[in-house]
mmCIF file with all atom_site columns, C-alpha atoms in Angstrom:
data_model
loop_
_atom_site.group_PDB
_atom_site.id
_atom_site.type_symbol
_atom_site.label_atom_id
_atom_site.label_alt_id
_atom_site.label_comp_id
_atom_site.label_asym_id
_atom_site.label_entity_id
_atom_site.label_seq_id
_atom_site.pdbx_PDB_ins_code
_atom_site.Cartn_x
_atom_site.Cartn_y
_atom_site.Cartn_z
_atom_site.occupancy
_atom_site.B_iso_or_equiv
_atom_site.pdbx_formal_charge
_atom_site.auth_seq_id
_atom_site.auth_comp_id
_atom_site.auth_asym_id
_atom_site.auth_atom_id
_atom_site.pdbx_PDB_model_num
ATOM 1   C CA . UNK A 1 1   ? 11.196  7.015   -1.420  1.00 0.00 ? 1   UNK A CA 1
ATOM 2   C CA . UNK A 1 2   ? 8.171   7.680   -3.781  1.00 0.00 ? 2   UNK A CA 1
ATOM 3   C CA . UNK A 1 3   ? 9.154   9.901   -6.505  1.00 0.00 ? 3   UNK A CA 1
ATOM 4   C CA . UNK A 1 4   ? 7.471   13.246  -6.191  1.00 0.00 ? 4   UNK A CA 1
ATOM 5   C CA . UNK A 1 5   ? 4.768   12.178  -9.205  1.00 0.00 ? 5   UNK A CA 1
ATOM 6   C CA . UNK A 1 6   ? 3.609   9.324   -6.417  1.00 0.00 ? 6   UNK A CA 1
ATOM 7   C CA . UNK A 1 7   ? 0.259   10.055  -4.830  1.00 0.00 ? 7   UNK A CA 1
ATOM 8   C CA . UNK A 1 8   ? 0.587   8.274   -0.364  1.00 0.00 ? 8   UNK A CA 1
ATOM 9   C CA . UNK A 1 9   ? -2.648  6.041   -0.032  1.00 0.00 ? 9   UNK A CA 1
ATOM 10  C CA . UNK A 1 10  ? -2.038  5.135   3.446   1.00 0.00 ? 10  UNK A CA 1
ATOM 11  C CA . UNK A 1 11  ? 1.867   4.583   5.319   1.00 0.00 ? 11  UNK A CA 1
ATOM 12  C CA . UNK A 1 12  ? 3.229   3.740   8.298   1.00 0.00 ? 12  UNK A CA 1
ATOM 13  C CA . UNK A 1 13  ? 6.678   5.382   8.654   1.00 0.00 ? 13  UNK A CA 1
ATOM 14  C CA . UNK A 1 14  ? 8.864   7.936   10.338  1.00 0.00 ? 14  UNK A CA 1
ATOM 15  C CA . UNK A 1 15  ? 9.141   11.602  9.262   1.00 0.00 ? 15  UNK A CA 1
ATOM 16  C CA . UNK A 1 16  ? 13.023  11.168  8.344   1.00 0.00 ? 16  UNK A CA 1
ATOM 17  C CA . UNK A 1 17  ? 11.870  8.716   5.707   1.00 0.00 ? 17  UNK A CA 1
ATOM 18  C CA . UNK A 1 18  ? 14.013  5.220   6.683   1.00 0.00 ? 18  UNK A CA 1
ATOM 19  C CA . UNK A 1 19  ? 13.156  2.599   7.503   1.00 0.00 ? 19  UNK A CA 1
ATOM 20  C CA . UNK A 1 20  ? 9.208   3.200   6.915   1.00 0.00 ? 20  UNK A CA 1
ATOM 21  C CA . UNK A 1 21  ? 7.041   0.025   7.813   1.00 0.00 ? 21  UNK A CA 1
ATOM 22  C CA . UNK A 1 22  ? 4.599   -0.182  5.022   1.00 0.00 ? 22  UNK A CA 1
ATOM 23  C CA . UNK A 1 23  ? 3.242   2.450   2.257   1.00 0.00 ? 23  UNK A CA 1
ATOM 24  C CA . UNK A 1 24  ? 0.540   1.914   -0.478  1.00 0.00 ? 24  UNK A CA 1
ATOM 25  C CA . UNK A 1 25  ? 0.321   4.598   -3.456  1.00 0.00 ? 25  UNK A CA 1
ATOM 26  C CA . UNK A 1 26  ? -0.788  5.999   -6.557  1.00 0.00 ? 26  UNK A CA 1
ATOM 27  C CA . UNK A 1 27  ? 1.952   6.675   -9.376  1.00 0.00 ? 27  UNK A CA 1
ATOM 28  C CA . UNK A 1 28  ? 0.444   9.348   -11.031 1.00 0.00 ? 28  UNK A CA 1
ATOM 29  C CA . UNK A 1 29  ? 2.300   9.378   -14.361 1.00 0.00 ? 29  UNK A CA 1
ATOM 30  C CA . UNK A 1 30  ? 1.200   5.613   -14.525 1.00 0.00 ? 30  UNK A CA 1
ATOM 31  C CA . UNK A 1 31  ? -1.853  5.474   -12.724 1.00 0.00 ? 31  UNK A CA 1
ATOM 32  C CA . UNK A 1 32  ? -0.723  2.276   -11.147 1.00 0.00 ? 32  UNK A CA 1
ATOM 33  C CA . UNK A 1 33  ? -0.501  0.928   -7.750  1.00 0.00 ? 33  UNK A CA 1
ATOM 34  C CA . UNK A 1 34  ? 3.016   0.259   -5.807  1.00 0.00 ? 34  UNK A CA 1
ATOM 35  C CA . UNK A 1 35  ? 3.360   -1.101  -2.363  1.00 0.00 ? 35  UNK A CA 1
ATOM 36  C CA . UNK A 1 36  ? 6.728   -1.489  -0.606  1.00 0.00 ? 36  UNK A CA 1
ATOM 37  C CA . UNK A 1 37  ? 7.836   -2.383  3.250   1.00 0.00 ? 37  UNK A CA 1
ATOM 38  C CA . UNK A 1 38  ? 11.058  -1.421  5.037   1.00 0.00 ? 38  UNK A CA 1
ATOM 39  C CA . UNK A 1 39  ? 12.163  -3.001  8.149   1.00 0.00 ? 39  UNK A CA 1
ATOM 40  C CA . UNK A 1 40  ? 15.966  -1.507  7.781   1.00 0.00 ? 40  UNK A CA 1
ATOM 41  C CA . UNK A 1 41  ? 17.428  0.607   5.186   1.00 0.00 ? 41  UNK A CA 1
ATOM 42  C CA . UNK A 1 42  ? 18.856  -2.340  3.781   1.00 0.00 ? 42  UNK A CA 1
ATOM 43  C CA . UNK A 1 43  ? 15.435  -4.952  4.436   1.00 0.00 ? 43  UNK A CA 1
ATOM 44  C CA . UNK A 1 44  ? 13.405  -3.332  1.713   1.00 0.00 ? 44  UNK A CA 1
ATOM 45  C CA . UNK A 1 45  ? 11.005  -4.885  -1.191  1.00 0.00 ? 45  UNK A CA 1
ATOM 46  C CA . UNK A 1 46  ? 8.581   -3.680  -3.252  1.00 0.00 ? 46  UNK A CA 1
ATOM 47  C CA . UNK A 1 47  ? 5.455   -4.728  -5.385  1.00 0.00 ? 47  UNK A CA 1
ATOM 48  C CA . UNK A 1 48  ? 3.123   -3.245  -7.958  1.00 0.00 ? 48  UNK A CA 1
ATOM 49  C CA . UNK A 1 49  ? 1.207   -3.426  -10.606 1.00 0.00 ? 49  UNK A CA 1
ATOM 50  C CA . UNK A 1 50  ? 1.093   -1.825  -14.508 1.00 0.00 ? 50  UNK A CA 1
ATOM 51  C CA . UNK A 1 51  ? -2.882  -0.859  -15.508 1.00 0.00 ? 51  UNK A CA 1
ATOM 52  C CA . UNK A 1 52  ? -3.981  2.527   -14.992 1.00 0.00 ? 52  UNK A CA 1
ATOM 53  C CA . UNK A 1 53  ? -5.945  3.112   -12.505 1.00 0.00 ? 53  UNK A CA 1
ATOM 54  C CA . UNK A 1 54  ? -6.723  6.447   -12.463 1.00 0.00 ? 54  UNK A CA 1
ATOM 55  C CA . UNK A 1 55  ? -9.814  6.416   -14.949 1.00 0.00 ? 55  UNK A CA 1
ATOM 56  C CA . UNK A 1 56  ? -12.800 7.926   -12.624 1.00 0.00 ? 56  UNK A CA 1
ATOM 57  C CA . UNK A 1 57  ? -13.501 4.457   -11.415 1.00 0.00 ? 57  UNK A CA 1
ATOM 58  C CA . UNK A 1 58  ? -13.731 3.651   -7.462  1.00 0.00 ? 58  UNK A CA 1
ATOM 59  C CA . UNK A 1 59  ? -11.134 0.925   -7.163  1.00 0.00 ? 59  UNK A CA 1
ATOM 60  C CA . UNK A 1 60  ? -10.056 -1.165  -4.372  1.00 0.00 ? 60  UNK A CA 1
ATOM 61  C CA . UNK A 1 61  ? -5.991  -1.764  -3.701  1.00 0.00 ? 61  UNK A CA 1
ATOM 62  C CA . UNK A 1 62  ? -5.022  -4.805  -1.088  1.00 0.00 ? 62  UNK A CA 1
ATOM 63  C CA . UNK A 1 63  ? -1.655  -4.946  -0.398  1.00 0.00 ? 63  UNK A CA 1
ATOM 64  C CA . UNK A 1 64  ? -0.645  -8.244  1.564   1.00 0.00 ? 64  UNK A CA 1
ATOM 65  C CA . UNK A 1 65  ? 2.548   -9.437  2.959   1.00 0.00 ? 65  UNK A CA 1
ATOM 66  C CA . UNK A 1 66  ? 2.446   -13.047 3.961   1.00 0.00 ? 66  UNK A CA 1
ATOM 67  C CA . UNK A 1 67  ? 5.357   -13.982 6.318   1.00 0.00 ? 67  UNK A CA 1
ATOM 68  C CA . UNK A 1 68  ? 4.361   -17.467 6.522   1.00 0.00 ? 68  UNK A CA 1
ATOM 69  C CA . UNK A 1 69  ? 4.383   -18.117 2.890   1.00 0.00 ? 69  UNK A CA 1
ATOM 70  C CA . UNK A 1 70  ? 7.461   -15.180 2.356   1.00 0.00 ? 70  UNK A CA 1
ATOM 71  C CA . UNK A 1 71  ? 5.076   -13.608 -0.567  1.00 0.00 ? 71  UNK A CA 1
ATOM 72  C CA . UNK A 1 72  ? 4.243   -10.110 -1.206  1.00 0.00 ? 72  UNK A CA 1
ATOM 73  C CA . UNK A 1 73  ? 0.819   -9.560  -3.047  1.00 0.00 ? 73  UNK A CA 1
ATOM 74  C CA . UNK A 1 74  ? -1.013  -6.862  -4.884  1.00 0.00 ? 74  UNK A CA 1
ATOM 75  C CA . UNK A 1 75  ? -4.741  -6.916  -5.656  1.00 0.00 ? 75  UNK A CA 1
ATOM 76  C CA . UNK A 1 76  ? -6.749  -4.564  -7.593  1.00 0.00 ? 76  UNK A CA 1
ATOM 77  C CA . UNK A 1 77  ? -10.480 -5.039  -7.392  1.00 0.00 ? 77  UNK A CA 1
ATOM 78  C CA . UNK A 1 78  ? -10.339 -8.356  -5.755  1.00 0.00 ? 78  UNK A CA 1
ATOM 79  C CA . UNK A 1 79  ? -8.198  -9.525  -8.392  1.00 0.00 ? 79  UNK A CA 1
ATOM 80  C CA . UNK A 1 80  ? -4.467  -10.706 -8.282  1.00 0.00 ? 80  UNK A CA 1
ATOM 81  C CA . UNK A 1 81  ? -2.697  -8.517  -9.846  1.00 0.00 ? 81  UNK A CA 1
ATOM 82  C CA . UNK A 1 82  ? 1.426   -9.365  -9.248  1.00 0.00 ? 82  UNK A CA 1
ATOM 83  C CA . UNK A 1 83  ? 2.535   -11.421 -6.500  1.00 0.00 ? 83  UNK A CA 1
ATOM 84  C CA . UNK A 1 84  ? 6.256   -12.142 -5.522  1.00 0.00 ? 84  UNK A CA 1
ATOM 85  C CA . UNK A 1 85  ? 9.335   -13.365 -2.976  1.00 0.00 ? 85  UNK A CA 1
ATOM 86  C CA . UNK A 1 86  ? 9.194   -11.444 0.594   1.00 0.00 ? 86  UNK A CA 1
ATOM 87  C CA . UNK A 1 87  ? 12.892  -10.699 0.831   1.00 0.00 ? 87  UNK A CA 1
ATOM 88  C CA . UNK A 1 88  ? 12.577  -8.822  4.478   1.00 0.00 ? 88  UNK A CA 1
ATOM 89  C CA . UNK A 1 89  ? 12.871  -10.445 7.513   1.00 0.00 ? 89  UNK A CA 1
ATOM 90  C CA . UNK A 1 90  ? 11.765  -9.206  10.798  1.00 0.00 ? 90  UNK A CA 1
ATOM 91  C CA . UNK A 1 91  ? 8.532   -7.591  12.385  1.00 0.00 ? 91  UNK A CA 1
ATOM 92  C CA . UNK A 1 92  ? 7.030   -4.316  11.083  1.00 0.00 ? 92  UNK A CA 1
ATOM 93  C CA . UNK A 1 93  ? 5.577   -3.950  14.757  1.00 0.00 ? 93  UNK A CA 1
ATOM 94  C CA . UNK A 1 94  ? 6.682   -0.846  16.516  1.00 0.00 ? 94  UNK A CA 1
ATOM 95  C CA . UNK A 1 95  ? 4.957   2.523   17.454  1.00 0.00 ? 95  UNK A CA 1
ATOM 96  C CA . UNK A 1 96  ? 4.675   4.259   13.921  1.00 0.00 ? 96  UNK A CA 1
ATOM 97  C CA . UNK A 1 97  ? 1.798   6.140   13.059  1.00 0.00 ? 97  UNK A CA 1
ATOM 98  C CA . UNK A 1 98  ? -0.025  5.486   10.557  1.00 0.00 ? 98  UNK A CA 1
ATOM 99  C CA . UNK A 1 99  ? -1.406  8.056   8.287   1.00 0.00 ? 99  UNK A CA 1
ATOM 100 C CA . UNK A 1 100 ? -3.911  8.112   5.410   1.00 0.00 ? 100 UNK A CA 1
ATOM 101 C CA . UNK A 1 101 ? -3.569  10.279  2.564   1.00 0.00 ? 101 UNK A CA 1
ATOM 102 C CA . UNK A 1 102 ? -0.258  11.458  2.903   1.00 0.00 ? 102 UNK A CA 1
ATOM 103 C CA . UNK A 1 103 ? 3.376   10.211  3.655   1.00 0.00 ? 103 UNK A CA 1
ATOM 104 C CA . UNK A 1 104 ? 4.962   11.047  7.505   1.00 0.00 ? 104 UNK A CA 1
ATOM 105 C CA . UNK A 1 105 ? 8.570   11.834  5.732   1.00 0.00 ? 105 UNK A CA 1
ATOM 106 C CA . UNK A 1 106 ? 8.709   15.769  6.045   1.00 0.00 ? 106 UNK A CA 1
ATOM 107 C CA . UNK A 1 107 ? 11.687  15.834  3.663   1.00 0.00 ? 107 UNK A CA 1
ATOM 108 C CA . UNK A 1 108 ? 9.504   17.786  1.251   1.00 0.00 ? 108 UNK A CA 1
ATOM 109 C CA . UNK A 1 109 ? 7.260   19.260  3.825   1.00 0.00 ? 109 UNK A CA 1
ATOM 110 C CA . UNK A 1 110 ? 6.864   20.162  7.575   1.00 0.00 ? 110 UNK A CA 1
ATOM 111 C CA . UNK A 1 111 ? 3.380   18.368  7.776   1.00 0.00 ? 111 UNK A CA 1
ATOM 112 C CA . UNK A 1 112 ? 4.118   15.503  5.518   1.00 0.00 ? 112 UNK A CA 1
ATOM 113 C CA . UNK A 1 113 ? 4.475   14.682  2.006   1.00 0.00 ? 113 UNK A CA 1
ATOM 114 C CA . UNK A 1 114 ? 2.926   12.979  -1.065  1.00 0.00 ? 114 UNK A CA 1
ATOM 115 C CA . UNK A 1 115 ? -0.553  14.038  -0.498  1.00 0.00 ? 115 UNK A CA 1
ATOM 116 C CA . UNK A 1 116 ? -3.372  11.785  -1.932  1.00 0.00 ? 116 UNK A CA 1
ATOM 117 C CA . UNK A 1 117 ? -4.999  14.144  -4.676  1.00 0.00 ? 117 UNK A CA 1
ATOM 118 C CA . UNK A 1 118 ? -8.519  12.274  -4.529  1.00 0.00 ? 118 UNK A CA 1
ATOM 119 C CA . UNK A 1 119 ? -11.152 10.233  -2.249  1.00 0.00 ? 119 UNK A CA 1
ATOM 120 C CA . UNK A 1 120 ? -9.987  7.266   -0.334  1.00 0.00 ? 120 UNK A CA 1
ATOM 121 C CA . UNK A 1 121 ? -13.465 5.104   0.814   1.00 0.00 ? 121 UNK A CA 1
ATOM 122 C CA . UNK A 1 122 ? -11.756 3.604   3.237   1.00 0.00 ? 122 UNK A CA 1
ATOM 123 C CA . UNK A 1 123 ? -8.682  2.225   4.384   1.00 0.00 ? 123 UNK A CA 1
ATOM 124 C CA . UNK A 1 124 ? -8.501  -1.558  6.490   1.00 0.00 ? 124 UNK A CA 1
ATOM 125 C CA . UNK A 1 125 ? -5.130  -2.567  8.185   1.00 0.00 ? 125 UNK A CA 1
ATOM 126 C CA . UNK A 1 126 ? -5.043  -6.498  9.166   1.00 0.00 ? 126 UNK A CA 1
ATOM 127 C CA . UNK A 1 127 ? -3.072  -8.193  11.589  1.00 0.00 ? 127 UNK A CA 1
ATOM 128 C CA . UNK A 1 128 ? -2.943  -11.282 9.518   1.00 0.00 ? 128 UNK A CA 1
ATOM 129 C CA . UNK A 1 129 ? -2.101  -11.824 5.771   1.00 0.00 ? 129 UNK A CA 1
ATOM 130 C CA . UNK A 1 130 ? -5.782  -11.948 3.946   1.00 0.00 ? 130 UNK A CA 1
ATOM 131 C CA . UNK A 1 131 ? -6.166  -15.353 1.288   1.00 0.00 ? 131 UNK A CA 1
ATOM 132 C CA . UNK A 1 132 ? -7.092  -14.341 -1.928  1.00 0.00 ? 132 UNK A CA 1
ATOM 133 C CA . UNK A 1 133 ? -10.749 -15.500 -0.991  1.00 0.00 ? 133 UNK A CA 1
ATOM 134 C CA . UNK A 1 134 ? -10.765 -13.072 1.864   1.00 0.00 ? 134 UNK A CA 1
ATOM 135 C CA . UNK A 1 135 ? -9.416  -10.464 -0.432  1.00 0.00 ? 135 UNK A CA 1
ATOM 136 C CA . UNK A 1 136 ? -12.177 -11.056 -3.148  1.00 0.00 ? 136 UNK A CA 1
ATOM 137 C CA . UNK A 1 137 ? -14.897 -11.517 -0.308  1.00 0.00 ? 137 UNK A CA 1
ATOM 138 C CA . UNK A 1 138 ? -14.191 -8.346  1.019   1.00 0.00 ? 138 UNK A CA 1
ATOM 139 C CA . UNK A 1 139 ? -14.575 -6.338  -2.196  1.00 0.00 ? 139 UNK A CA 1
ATOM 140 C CA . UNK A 1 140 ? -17.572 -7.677  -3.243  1.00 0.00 ? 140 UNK A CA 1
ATOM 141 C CA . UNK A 1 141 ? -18.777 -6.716  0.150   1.00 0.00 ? 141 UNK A CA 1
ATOM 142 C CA . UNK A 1 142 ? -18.152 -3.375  -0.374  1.00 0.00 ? 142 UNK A CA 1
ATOM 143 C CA . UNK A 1 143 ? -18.475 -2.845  -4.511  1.00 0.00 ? 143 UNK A CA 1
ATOM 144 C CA . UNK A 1 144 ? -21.761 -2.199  -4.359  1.00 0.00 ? 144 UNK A CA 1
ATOM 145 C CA . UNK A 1 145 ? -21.255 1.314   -1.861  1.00 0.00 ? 145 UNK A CA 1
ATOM 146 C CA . UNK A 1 146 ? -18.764 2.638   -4.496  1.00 0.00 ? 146 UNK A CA 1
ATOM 147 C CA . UNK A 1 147 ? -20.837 1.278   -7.543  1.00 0.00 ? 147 UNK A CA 1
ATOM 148 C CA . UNK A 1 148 ? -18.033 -0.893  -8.902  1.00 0.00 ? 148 UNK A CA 1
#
């Protein structure tokens, strides 16, 4: 699980914790962005990046796992920021909810845990892996609402 210092962008998991689906957060000590996906306790991997993001700045955090090319990748502000092996296997389809701004497991909490201390603009969930000129489209779509 996130440590307690992590800050739940959006998930798609249980309440018991394992196997979650998909979660994208805020480490708050860092200020950087992690991803990870679950489809067993023992199909896990997980991604990030290392700059500080929490600086007053609007940012925008894709998250993309590409089956086809068995890649996970992290973007920050339409930018590649760490990419790597997909060591799961398997389909994260299944009837999860998904929640935004806080984490389903109610380990820590009856209502959920992890909450999001800030704004999230918006959050987009695909049903197909976004190219890095999809992922750099879309933010400088958007930049302009968020004054990035």
């Amino acid at each position: 699980f996130p440590s307690h210092d992590n800050q739940m962008l959006f998930s798609k998991e249980i309440t018991t914790g394992t196997p979650w689906n998909y979660r994208l957060f805020l480490n708050q000590t860092s200020g950087s962005i992690q991803a990870d996906i679950a489809i067993t306790n023992l199909n896990y991997n997980s991604i990030g990046g290392s700059t500080n993001l929490c600086n007053g700045v609007w940012h925008n955090a894709v998250f993309v796992r590409s089956v086809a090319l068995d890649t996970l990748y992290m973007y920050v502000d339409g930018v590649l920021i760490n990419s790597q092996t997909d060591t799961t296997t398997g389909a994260m389809s299944n009837s999860q909810n998904v929640w935004i701004g806080l984490s389903a497991y109610t380990g820590a909490s009856a209502t959920g845990s992890y909450p999001m201390n800030g704004q999230i603009g918006q959050s987009l969930i695909y049903n197909i892996a976004l190219t890095a000129e999809q992922v750099k489209q879309n933010f400088n779509a958007m930049r302009g609402v968020y004054g990035v």
